[in-house]
Amino acid sequence: MSKTPPGPKGEPLFGSSRTYARDPFRFISALERAYGDVARFDMGPMDTVMLCDPTAIERVLVSEADRFRKPDFQGDALGDLLGDGLLLSEGETWEQQRKLANPAFSMARLSGMADRITGHAEDRIADWSHGDVIDAEQSMTRVTLDVILDLMMGVELSEQRVRTIEEQLLPLGQRFEPDPIRFAMPQWMPMPDDAEFNRAVRTLDEVLDDIIEVREDSVGTAEDGPMDFLSVLLRARDDGNQSPDQLRDEMMTMLLAGHDTTALTLTYTWFLLSEHPEVEQRVHEELDDVIGDDRPGMEHVRELDYLEWVIQEAMRLYPPVYTIFREPTEDVTLSGYDVEAGTTLMVPQWGVHRSERFYDDPEAFDPERWKPERASERPRFAYFPFGGGPRHCIGKHLAMLEAQLITATTASQYRLEFQGETPLELLPSLTAHPRQEMSMRVQER
């Protein structure tokens, strides 16, 4: 006899989509508290199952990943933006592109890039002065853009060009904010914000065209050429193994996904350090002890244990990617419930990371919960900010290296004091952004 997951009934036509759209974070947390491992609800016409069972999440993302695919949810807009890049591609295309990308993201390569990451951080804070008020999210966006453009595309853009990229991020993000009308309407139906979204995509396409043109003659060979991702792809194109459209899709994915999550991790890290001066003090003591008067480098990162815990805890409380989606390609049973093929599976980092089933006092900022002896007591997939399995985020090592080096470089010189109101309100899009400007006062140490 079939067993259907429990969940809220919702409204006619809209289901639970209007409640979800008002505050996805509150909705996810409420469902996790009420139903635990599995809950079913309607997202407009979409039958949706939310999964918060770490054992089942491991099956979906890792051990049985071939039975689950990325759904076409919001596919038209995402397709227009990212095309068939690593984030959205499936099957042989994904396997080929992932294989091409792996050398650019290897720790062997990235460990040699630590000085360049530190240099970008130093450049961005060089004009800060004691008492300045900065927008931390904007500052972290700019430095992570600098890093991804340098390490993965081999270019350094003018300040005007970086601002052009920045200016497109808002209309792109707005297109993916939860909207119950969009949930209920067919994907082909025009909506008021489509024109602005399409303009932003065209503008970024022009930026990428310029970058590709600049790099055309400097990629060398596989034996002696640079190993940034763009160089690898351009060589593959010249060998007939990469179409211009595929090249564009990978660069757009790299440009946007490559900087956004790290910028948010850094933004939330600064906020949490400002709100918890005792943790901030321990970070400063560790930096002084490990780095002293040196420049932060790869040799220091391995010893910055407490800083790593701080960043992990920031990603637990404020996971930049707050939910991911999958779709079973066949009927499956998850946590004792039957789930039909084609059902939308929501796997929410937000709900799992903040569950009292896996964390003591889950709303508290407690970096020491990442001590190995404490972390080992939790299920593996009670924490998955980078996803998991074959489709895990290819940039996770770069993201952690960036976060540690940028934080270490900045915190060696400054404290950042949050000037806004708390608690933070979050703006849901493809990633979780703060609603308010993240104004912070710069204080020399």
PDB file of N, CA and C in Angstrom, residues 117-126 128 134 136 139-140 143 266 269-270 273 280 283-284 287-288 291 294-296 307 402-417 440-445:
ATOM      1  N   ILE A 117      45.251  35.563  -4.650  1.00  0.00           N
ATOM      2  CA  ILE A 117      44.011  35.855  -3.916  1.00  0.00           C
ATOM      3  C   ILE A 117      44.281  36.904  -2.840  1.00  0.00           C
ATOM      4  N   THR A 118      45.342  36.706  -2.088  1.00  0.00           N
ATOM      5  CA  THR A 118      45.709  37.691  -1.068  1.00  0.00           C
ATOM      6  C   THR A 118      45.944  39.056  -1.691  1.00  0.00           C
ATOM      7  N   GLY A 119      46.594  39.093  -2.859  1.00  0.00           N
ATOM      8  CA  GLY A 119      46.835  40.366  -3.537  1.00  0.00           C
ATOM      9  C   GLY A 119      45.557  41.076  -3.919  1.00  0.00           C
ATOM     10  N   HIS A 120      44.566  40.330  -4.377  1.00  0.00           N
ATOM     11  CA  HIS A 120      43.277  40.953  -4.725  1.00  0.00           C
ATOM     12  C   HIS A 120      42.608  41.526  -3.476  1.00  0.00           C
ATOM     13  N   ALA A 121      42.684  40.805  -2.370  1.00  0.00           N
ATOM     14  CA  ALA A 121      42.114  41.321  -1.119  1.00  0.00           C
ATOM     15  C   ALA A 121      42.839  42.593  -0.684  1.00  0.00           C
ATOM     16  N   GLU A 122      44.158  42.586  -0.766  1.00  0.00           N
ATOM     17  CA  GLU A 122      44.937  43.770  -0.381  1.00  0.00           C
ATOM     18  C   GLU A 122      44.581  44.968  -1.251  1.00  0.00           C
ATOM     19  N   ASP A 123      44.415  44.727  -2.549  1.00  0.00           N
ATOM     20  CA  ASP A 123      44.072  45.824  -3.458  1.00  0.00           C
ATOM     21  C   ASP A 123      42.724  46.439  -3.108  1.00  0.00           C
ATOM     22  N   ARG A 124      41.763  45.592  -2.732  1.00  0.00           N
ATOM     23  CA  ARG A 124      40.413  46.091  -2.470  1.00  0.00           C
ATOM     24  C   ARG A 124      40.303  46.828  -1.133  1.00  0.00           C
ATOM     25  N   ILE A 125      41.157  46.527  -0.178  1.00  0.00           N
ATOM     26  CA  ILE A 125      41.076  47.232   1.113  1.00  0.00           C
ATOM     27  C   ILE A 125      42.113  48.340   1.226  1.00  0.00           C
ATOM     28  N   ALA A 126      42.888  48.546   0.151  1.00  0.00           N
ATOM     29  CA  ALA A 126      44.000  49.508   0.220  1.00  0.00           C
ATOM     30  C   ALA A 126      43.525  50.938   0.494  1.00  0.00           C
ATOM     31  N   TRP A 128      40.763  51.750   2.238  1.00  0.00           N
ATOM     32  CA  TRP A 128      39.952  51.868   3.442  1.00  0.00           C
ATOM     33  C   TRP A 128      40.696  52.701   4.478  1.00  0.00           C
ATOM     34  N   ILE A 134      31.538  51.117   4.869  1.00  0.00           N
ATOM     35  CA  ILE A 134      31.527  50.421   3.585  1.00  0.00           C
ATOM     36  C   ILE A 134      30.290  49.541   3.477  1.00  0.00           C
ATOM     37  N   ALA A 136      29.619  46.003   2.919  1.00  0.00           N
ATOM     38  CA  ALA A 136      30.427  44.777   2.942  1.00  0.00           C
ATOM     39  C   ALA A 136      30.054  43.827   1.813  1.00  0.00           C
ATOM     40  N   SER A 139      31.649  45.161  -1.326  1.00  0.00           N
ATOM     41  CA  SER A 139      33.103  44.975  -1.270  1.00  0.00           C
ATOM     42  C   SER A 139      33.489  43.528  -1.508  1.00  0.00           C
ATOM     43  N   MET A 140      32.747  42.607  -0.909  1.00  0.00           N
ATOM     44  CA  MET A 140      33.071  41.194  -1.087  1.00  0.00           C
ATOM     45  C   MET A 140      32.712  40.715  -2.499  1.00  0.00           C
ATOM     46  N   VAL A 143      35.743  41.837  -4.709  1.00  0.00           N
ATOM     47  CA  VAL A 143      36.983  41.074  -4.569  1.00  0.00           C
ATOM     48  C   VAL A 143      36.817  39.653  -5.100  1.00  0.00           C
ATOM     49  N   LEU A 266      31.402  35.436   2.764  1.00  0.00           N
ATOM     50  CA  LEU A 266      32.227  36.457   3.403  1.00  0.00           C
ATOM     51  C   LEU A 266      31.371  37.525   4.065  1.00  0.00           C
ATOM     52  N   THR A 269      29.972  36.144   7.190  1.00  0.00           N
ATOM     53  CA  THR A 269      31.052  35.978   8.164  1.00  0.00           C
ATOM     54  C   THR A 269      31.356  37.293   8.866  1.00  0.00           C
ATOM     55  N   TRP A 270      31.467  38.384   8.117  1.00  0.00           N
ATOM     56  CA  TRP A 270      31.726  39.702   8.741  1.00  0.00           C
ATOM     57  C   TRP A 270      30.585  40.093   9.674  1.00  0.00           C
ATOM     58  N   LEU A 273      30.848  37.950  12.893  1.00  0.00           N
ATOM     59  CA  LEU A 273      31.977  38.377  13.721  1.00  0.00           C
ATOM     60  C   LEU A 273      31.658  39.689  14.428  1.00  0.00           C
ATOM     61  N   GLU A 280      35.242  37.063  17.352  1.00  0.00           N
ATOM     62  CA  GLU A 280      36.149  37.925  16.586  1.00  0.00           C
ATOM     63  C   GLU A 280      37.517  38.015  17.264  1.00  0.00           C
ATOM     64  N   VAL A 283      39.515  34.962  16.594  1.00  0.00           N
ATOM     65  CA  VAL A 283      40.034  34.990  15.221  1.00  0.00           C
ATOM     66  C   VAL A 283      41.282  35.851  15.150  1.00  0.00           C
ATOM     67  N   HIS A 284      41.228  37.041  15.756  1.00  0.00           N
ATOM     68  CA  HIS A 284      42.392  37.933  15.741  1.00  0.00           C
ATOM     69  C   HIS A 284      43.593  37.301  16.441  1.00  0.00           C
ATOM     70  N   LEU A 287      45.061  34.729  14.083  1.00  0.00           N
ATOM     71  CA  LEU A 287      45.783  35.377  12.980  1.00  0.00           C
ATOM     72  C   LEU A 287      47.127  35.910  13.453  1.00  0.00           C
ATOM     73  N   ASP A 288      47.133  36.550  14.606  1.00  0.00           N
ATOM     74  CA  ASP A 288      48.391  37.104  15.138  1.00  0.00           C
ATOM     75  C   ASP A 288      49.395  35.989  15.431  1.00  0.00           C
ATOM     76  N   ILE A 291      50.043  34.064  11.594  1.00  0.00           N
ATOM     77  CA  ILE A 291      50.545  34.874  10.480  1.00  0.00           C
ATOM     78  C   ILE A 291      51.495  35.959  10.948  1.00  0.00           C
ATOM     79  N   ASP A 294      53.451  38.569   8.579  1.00  0.00           N
ATOM     80  CA  ASP A 294      53.554  38.065   7.208  1.00  0.00           C
ATOM     81  C   ASP A 294      52.286  38.365   6.420  1.00  0.00           C
ATOM     82  N   ARG A 295      52.359  38.127   5.105  1.00  0.00           N
ATOM     83  CA  ARG A 295      51.151  38.143   4.262  1.00  0.00           C
ATOM     84  C   ARG A 295      50.494  36.775   4.373  1.00  0.00           C
ATOM     85  N   PRO A 296      49.171  36.721   4.497  1.00  0.00           N
ATOM     86  CA  PRO A 296      48.514  35.412   4.533  1.00  0.00           C
ATOM     87  C   PRO A 296      48.814  34.615   3.268  1.00  0.00           C
ATOM     88  N   LEU A 307      39.542  29.875  12.300  1.00  0.00           N
ATOM     89  CA  LEU A 307      38.963  30.655  11.207  1.00  0.00           C
ATOM     90  C   LEU A 307      38.142  29.761  10.286  1.00  0.00           C
ATOM     91  N   GLU A 402      39.507  31.059  -0.833  1.00  0.00           N
ATOM     92  CA  GLU A 402      39.219  32.494  -0.931  1.00  0.00           C
ATOM     93  C   GLU A 402      38.716  33.048   0.396  1.00  0.00           C
ATOM     94  N   ALA A 403      37.722  32.374   0.957  1.00  0.00           N
ATOM     95  CA  ALA A 403      37.101  32.878   2.183  1.00  0.00           C
ATOM     96  C   ALA A 403      38.133  33.017   3.295  1.00  0.00           C
ATOM     97  N   GLN A 404      39.013  32.024   3.441  1.00  0.00           N
ATOM     98  CA  GLN A 404      40.013  32.088   4.500  1.00  0.00           C
ATOM     99  C   GLN A 404      41.049  33.179   4.238  1.00  0.00           C
ATOM    100  N   LEU A 405      41.542  33.274   3.003  1.00  0.00           N
ATOM    101  CA  LEU A 405      42.587  34.256   2.703  1.00  0.00           C
ATOM    102  C   LEU A 405      42.056  35.682   2.724  1.00  0.00           C
ATOM    103  N   ILE A 406      40.851  35.903   2.193  1.00  0.00           N
ATOM    104  CA  ILE A 406      40.289  37.254   2.180  1.00  0.00           C
ATOM    105  C   ILE A 406      39.950  37.697   3.602  1.00  0.00           C
ATOM    106  N   THR A 407      39.374  36.790   4.382  1.00  0.00           N
ATOM    107  CA  THR A 407      39.086  37.125   5.778  1.00  0.00           C
ATOM    108  C   THR A 407      40.373  37.389   6.545  1.00  0.00           C
ATOM    109  N   ALA A 408      41.373  36.524   6.371  1.00  0.00           N
ATOM    110  CA  ALA A 408      42.636  36.696   7.090  1.00  0.00           C
ATOM    111  C   ALA A 408      43.327  37.997   6.706  1.00  0.00           C
ATOM    112  N   THR A 409      43.347  38.319   5.421  1.00  0.00           N
ATOM    113  CA  THR A 409      43.999  39.551   4.961  1.00  0.00           C
ATOM    114  C   THR A 409      43.314  40.775   5.546  1.00  0.00           C
ATOM    115  N   THR A 410      41.994  40.774   5.528  1.00  0.00           N
ATOM    116  CA  THR A 410      41.227  41.923   6.005  1.00  0.00           C
ATOM    117  C   THR A 410      41.278  42.023   7.531  1.00  0.00           C
ATOM    118  N   ALA A 411      41.037  40.901   8.213  1.00  0.00           N
ATOM    119  CA  ALA A 411      40.969  40.925   9.680  1.00  0.00           C
ATOM    120  C   ALA A 411      42.330  41.124  10.324  1.00  0.00           C
ATOM    121  N   SER A 412      43.412  40.929   9.583  1.00  0.00           N
ATOM    122  CA  SER A 412      44.735  41.232  10.132  1.00  0.00           C
ATOM    123  C   SER A 412      44.919  42.738  10.325  1.00  0.00           C
ATOM    124  N   GLN A 413      44.160  43.526   9.581  1.00  0.00           N
ATOM    125  CA  GLN A 413      44.300  44.979   9.643  1.00  0.00           C
ATOM    126  C   GLN A 413      43.097  45.680  10.258  1.00  0.00           C
ATOM    127  N   TYR A 414      41.895  45.110  10.057  1.00  0.00           N
ATOM    128  CA  TYR A 414      40.674  45.840  10.414  1.00  0.00           C
ATOM    129  C   TYR A 414      39.671  44.971  11.169  1.00  0.00           C
ATOM    130  N   ARG A 415      38.805  45.664  11.904  1.00  0.00           N
ATOM    131  CA  ARG A 415      37.559  45.111  12.396  1.00  0.00           C
ATOM    132  C   ARG A 415      36.441  45.776  11.619  1.00  0.00           C
ATOM    133  N   LEU A 416      35.355  45.035  11.375  1.00  0.00           N
ATOM    134  CA  LEU A 416      34.196  45.604  10.683  1.00  0.00           C
ATOM    135  C   LEU A 416      33.001  45.545  11.620  1.00  0.00           C
ATOM    136  N   GLU A 417      32.418  46.718  11.908  1.00  0.00           N
ATOM    137  CA  GLU A 417      31.291  46.809  12.851  1.00  0.00           C
ATOM    138  C   GLU A 417      30.002  47.052  12.069  1.00  0.00           C
ATOM    139  N   MET A 440      29.001  48.621   7.145  1.00  0.00           N
ATOM    140  CA  MET A 440      29.906  48.280   8.238  1.00  0.00           C
ATOM    141  C   MET A 440      30.972  49.368   8.387  1.00  0.00           C
ATOM    142  N   ARG A 441      31.234  49.722   9.648  1.00  0.00           N
ATOM    143  CA  ARG A 441      32.245  50.731   9.930  1.00  0.00           C
ATOM    144  C   ARG A 441      33.615  50.066  10.072  1.00  0.00           C
ATOM    145  N   VAL A 442      34.592  50.635   9.367  1.00  0.00           N
ATOM    146  CA  VAL A 442      35.951  50.124   9.379  1.00  0.00           C
ATOM    147  C   VAL A 442      36.678  50.645  10.608  1.00  0.00           C
ATOM    148  N   GLN A 443      37.237  49.732  11.387  1.00  0.00           N
ATOM    149  CA  GLN A 443      38.012  50.097  12.574  1.00  0.00           C
ATOM    150  C   GLN A 443      39.404  49.484  12.462  1.00  0.00           C
ATOM    151  N   GLU A 444      40.434  50.299  12.543  1.00  0.00           N
ATOM    152  CA  GLU A 444      41.785  49.749  12.542  1.00  0.00           C
ATOM    153  C   GLU A 444      42.019  48.944  13.812  1.00  0.00           C
ATOM    154  N   ARG A 445      42.720  47.853  13.674  1.00  0.00           N
ATOM    155  CA  ARG A 445      43.027  47.040  14.849  1.00  0.00           C
ATOM    156  C   ARG A 445      44.170  47.670  15.658  1.00  0.00           C
TER     157      ARG A 445
END
